[in-house]
CSV table of C-alpha atoms in Angstrom, one decimal:
chain,number,residue,atom,x,y,z
A,1,MET,CA,0.0,-0.1,-0.1
A,2,PRO,CA,1.5,3.3,-1.6
A,3,PHE,CA,2.0,6.2,1.6
A,4,GLY,CA,-0.9,7.9,2.2
A,5,GLU,CA,-3.2,5.7,0.9
A,6,GLY,CA,-4.4,4.1,4.0
A,7,LYS,CA,-4.6,7.2,5.5
A,8,ASN,CA,-7.1,8.3,2.5
A,9,MET,CA,-8.8,5.3,3.0
A,10,ARG,CA,-9.3,6.3,6.3
A,11,SER,CA,-10.5,10.3,6.1
A,12,SER,CA,-13.0,8.4,3.5
A,13,LEU,CA,-14.9,5.8,5.3
A,14,PHE,CA,-15.2,9.0,8.4
A,15,SER,CA,-16.6,11.7,5.2
A,16,ARG,CA,-19.1,8.6,4.6
A,17,LEU,CA,-19.8,8.4,8.8
A,18,LEU,CA,-20.2,11.6,9.0
A,19,ILE,CA,-22.5,12.5,6.4
A,20,ARG,CA,-24.1,9.8,7.3
A,21,ALA,CA,-24.6,11.5,11.0
A,22,GLU,CA,-25.7,13.8,9.6
A,23,VAL,CA,-28.7,12.5,7.2
A,24,LEU,CA,-29.4,11.1,11.1
A,25,SER,CA,-29.2,14.0,13.1
A,26,ALA,CA,-32.3,14.8,14.3
A,27,PHE,CA,-32.6,10.7,15.5
A,28,GLN,CA,-29.9,11.2,18.6
A,29,TYR,CA,-33.3,12.1,20.4
A,30,ARG,CA,-35.5,9.9,22.0
A,31,GLU,CA,-38.9,12.3,22.0
A,32,PHE,CA,-37.9,12.8,17.5
A,33,ARG,CA,-37.5,8.6,17.5
A,34,ILE,CA,-40.8,7.4,18.9
A,35,PHE,CA,-42.4,10.6,17.0
A,36,TRP,CA,-41.0,10.0,13.8
A,37,LEU,CA,-42.6,6.2,14.0
A,38,GLY,CA,-45.4,7.2,15.1
A,39,LEU,CA,-45.8,9.3,11.8
A,40,LEU,CA,-44.6,6.8,10.1
A,41,VAL,CA,-47.3,4.7,11.0
A,42,SER,CA,-49.8,7.1,11.0
A,43,VAL,CA,-49.3,7.5,7.2
A,44,THR,CA,-48.3,4.9,5.7
A,45,GLY,CA,-52.1,4.8,7.2
A,46,PHE,CA,-53.7,7.6,5.3
A,47,GLN,CA,-52.1,6.4,2.2
A,48,ILE,CA,-54.1,2.8,2.3
A,49,LEU,CA,-57.2,5.5,3.4
A,50,ILE,CA,-56.9,7.0,0.0
A,51,VAL,CA,-56.3,4.2,-2.2
A,52,THR,CA,-59.1,2.7,-0.2
A,53,GLN,CA,-61.3,5.5,-0.2
A,54,SER,CA,-60.6,5.7,-3.8
A,55,TRP,CA,-61.7,1.6,-4.7
A,56,LEU,CA,-64.7,1.9,-2.9
A,57,ILE,CA,-65.7,5.2,-4.7
A,58,TYR,CA,-65.2,2.8,-7.7
A,59,GLU,CA,-66.9,0.3,-7.0
A,60,LEU,CA,-69.7,2.1,-5.4
A,61,THR,CA,-70.2,4.6,-9.2
A,62,GLY,CA,-68.2,2.4,-11.8
A,63,GLN,CA,-68.0,6.0,-12.7
A,64,ALA,CA,-64.0,7.6,-13.4
A,65,LYS,CA,-65.8,11.1,-12.9
A,66,TYR,CA,-66.4,10.5,-8.9
A,67,LEU,CA,-62.6,9.3,-7.9
A,68,GLY,CA,-62.5,13.6,-9.5
A,69,ILE,CA,-65.0,15.0,-7.4
A,70,LEU,CA,-63.1,12.7,-3.4
A,71,GLY,CA,-60.9,14.3,-4.6
A,72,PHE,CA,-61.9,17.5,-4.8
A,73,VAL,CA,-64.2,17.0,-1.5
A,74,THR,CA,-60.9,16.5,0.3
A,75,ALA,CA,-58.5,19.4,-0.7
A,76,ILE,CA,-61.4,21.9,-0.3
A,77,PRO,CA,-61.1,21.6,3.5
A,78,THR,CA,-57.8,20.8,3.7
A,79,ILE,CA,-56.0,24.2,1.5
A,80,THR,CA,-59.4,26.4,3.8
A,81,LEU,CA,-59.2,26.2,6.7
A,82,ASN,CA,-55.1,25.3,6.6
A,83,LEU,CA,-54.2,28.9,7.0
A,84,VAL,CA,-56.8,28.5,10.2
A,85,GLY,CA,-55.1,25.4,11.9
A,86,GLY,CA,-51.9,27.2,11.4
A,87,VAL,CA,-52.9,29.5,14.1
A,88,VAL,CA,-54.1,27.3,16.5
A,89,ALA,CA,-51.9,24.9,16.2
A,90,ASP,CA,-49.6,27.8,17.2
A,91,ARG,CA,-51.9,28.3,20.0
A,92,LEU,CA,-52.7,25.2,21.9
A,93,ASP,CA,-50.9,22.3,22.4
A,94,GLN,CA,-49.5,20.6,19.2
A,95,ARG,CA,-49.4,17.6,21.5
A,96,LYS,CA,-53.3,17.9,22.6
A,97,LEU,CA,-54.1,18.6,19.3
A,98,VAL,CA,-51.9,16.0,17.4
A,99,ALA,CA,-53.9,13.4,20.0
A,100,ILE,CA,-57.4,15.6,19.0
A,101,THR,CA,-56.6,15.3,15.4
A,102,GLN,CA,-55.5,11.5,15.3
A,103,SER,CA,-58.5,10.2,17.3
A,104,LEU,CA,-60.7,12.2,15.2
A,105,SER,CA,-59.5,11.0,11.6
A,106,ALA,CA,-59.1,7.1,13.2
A,107,LEU,CA,-62.9,7.5,14.3
A,108,LEU,CA,-64.1,8.8,10.8
A,109,VAL,CA,-62.0,5.9,8.7
A,110,GLY,CA,-63.2,3.5,11.4
A,111,VAL,CA,-66.9,4.8,11.1
A,112,LEU,CA,-66.6,4.2,7.0
A,113,GLY,CA,-65.2,0.8,7.7
A,114,LEU,CA,-68.2,-0.2,9.5
A,115,LEU,CA,-70.5,1.5,7.0
A,116,THR,CA,-68.3,-0.8,4.4
A,117,TRP,CA,-68.3,-3.5,6.5
A,118,PHE,CA,-72.0,-3.8,7.0
A,119,GLU,CA,-72.8,-3.2,3.4
A,120,ILE,CA,-74.6,0.2,3.9
A,121,VAL,CA,-72.1,2.5,2.6
A,122,GLN,CA,-73.4,4.4,0.2
A,123,VAL,CA,-71.3,7.7,-1.8
A,124,TRP,CA,-72.1,10.1,0.3
A,125,HIS,CA,-71.0,8.7,3.3
A,126,VAL,CA,-67.7,8.2,1.8
A,127,LEU,CA,-67.4,12.1,0.0
A,128,MET,CA,-69.1,13.5,3.2
A,129,ILE,CA,-66.0,11.6,5.2
A,130,ALA,CA,-63.4,12.8,3.2
A,131,PHE,CA,-65.0,16.0,3.1
A,132,ILE,CA,-64.7,16.0,7.4
A,133,SER,CA,-61.7,14.3,6.8
A,134,GLY,CA,-59.9,17.2,4.9
A,135,GLY,CA,-60.8,19.5,7.4
A,136,VAL,CA,-58.5,17.9,10.2
A,137,LEU,CA,-55.6,16.9,8.2
A,138,ALA,CA,-56.2,20.7,8.1
A,139,PHE,CA,-55.4,21.7,12.0
A,140,ASP,CA,-53.1,18.1,12.3
A,141,ASN,CA,-50.6,19.6,9.8
A,142,PRO,CA,-49.4,22.8,11.3
A,143,ALA,CA,-49.8,20.9,14.8
A,144,ARG,CA,-46.6,17.6,14.2
A,145,LEU,CA,-44.6,20.6,12.3
A,146,SER,CA,-44.7,23.0,14.8
A,147,LEU,CA,-43.9,20.6,17.3
A,148,TYR,CA,-40.7,19.9,16.0
A,149,PRO,CA,-38.9,22.7,18.2
A,150,HIS,CA,-40.1,21.2,20.9
A,151,LEU,CA,-38.5,17.3,20.0
A,152,ILE,CA,-35.1,18.2,18.9
A,153,ASP,CA,-32.0,21.0,18.7
A,154,ARG,CA,-33.3,24.2,16.3
A,155,LYS,CA,-29.5,23.3,14.4
A,156,HIS,CA,-31.3,19.8,13.4
A,157,LEU,CA,-34.5,21.2,12.1
A,158,MET,CA,-33.9,20.8,9.0
A,159,ASN,CA,-32.8,17.1,9.3
A,160,ALA,CA,-36.0,16.6,11.3
A,161,VAL,CA,-38.0,18.3,8.1
A,162,ALA,CA,-36.6,16.4,5.0
A,163,LEU,CA,-36.9,12.7,7.7
A,164,ASN,CA,-40.4,13.7,7.4
A,165,THR,CA,-40.0,14.3,3.6
A,166,SER,CA,-39.3,11.6,3.8
A,167,ILE,CA,-41.5,9.3,4.8
A,168,TRP,CA,-44.3,10.6,2.7
A,169,GLN,CA,-42.9,9.4,-0.7
A,170,GLY,CA,-41.7,6.7,0.7
A,171,THR,CA,-45.5,6.0,1.9
A,172,ARG,CA,-46.5,6.7,-1.2
A,173,ILE,CA,-45.5,3.6,-2.5
A,174,ILE,CA,-45.6,1.4,0.0
A,175,GLY,CA,-49.3,2.8,1.7
A,176,PRO,CA,-51.1,2.1,-1.3
A,177,ALA,CA,-49.1,-1.4,-3.0
A,178,ILE,CA,-50.5,-2.5,1.5
A,179,GLY,CA,-54.0,-0.9,0.8
A,180,GLY,CA,-54.3,-2.8,-2.4
A,181,LEU,CA,-53.1,-6.2,-0.1
A,182,LEU,CA,-55.6,-5.4,2.2
A,183,ILE,CA,-58.5,-5.0,-0.1
A,184,ALA,CA,-57.9,-7.8,-3.0
A,185,LYS,CA,-57.2,-10.7,0.4
A,186,LEU,CA,-59.9,-9.3,2.5
A,187,GLY,CA,-62.0,-7.1,1.3
A,188,THR,CA,-62.1,-3.0,1.1
A,189,ALA,CA,-63.6,-3.1,4.3
A,190,SER,CA,-59.8,-3.7,5.5
A,191,GLY,CA,-58.5,-1.3,4.2
A,192,PHE,CA,-60.5,0.8,6.0
A,193,LEU,CA,-59.9,-0.6,9.7
A,194,ALA,CA,-55.9,-0.9,8.5
A,195,ALA,CA,-56.3,2.3,7.8
A,196,GLY,CA,-57.5,3.8,11.5
């Protein structure tokens, strides 16, 4: 081994380990790790919900236009109430707000799952629950994001946001796949129950 090559290899290995440590720096905080894992489960459930709602609305109507209507009905309250949700998140205890919004989301999805299970679900049920869920989401997202400064040191804030983004990107693949498998093997109601 030529002189200095071993030093370069050690330096390169150290650089790679340092980069990995920086990429995951927010994980050094226990509260953030717990929060991140909870968020992973929650967002995966949300992605399962999206695919299951879409499947159900198409199953009920047989018309592709209802997929667009479903998306529109979900987006309207999310967009219009987002600023209000941010103000509420700044004024209330964010942990309690997240607990409330997550409980409401689970309750709404559970109701839709039961309606589907008992085969009494109608199109208006799906659209109404999607609308209310969109409103709940408008309060949930700002509350979650405002929790980061309470969980980690501010110098790791950008890393925490990046790790949050990785959850949303990763679950866009995993969640629908899980939802599709559940629907295929156990029926549409199972997707809602898993999402809840």
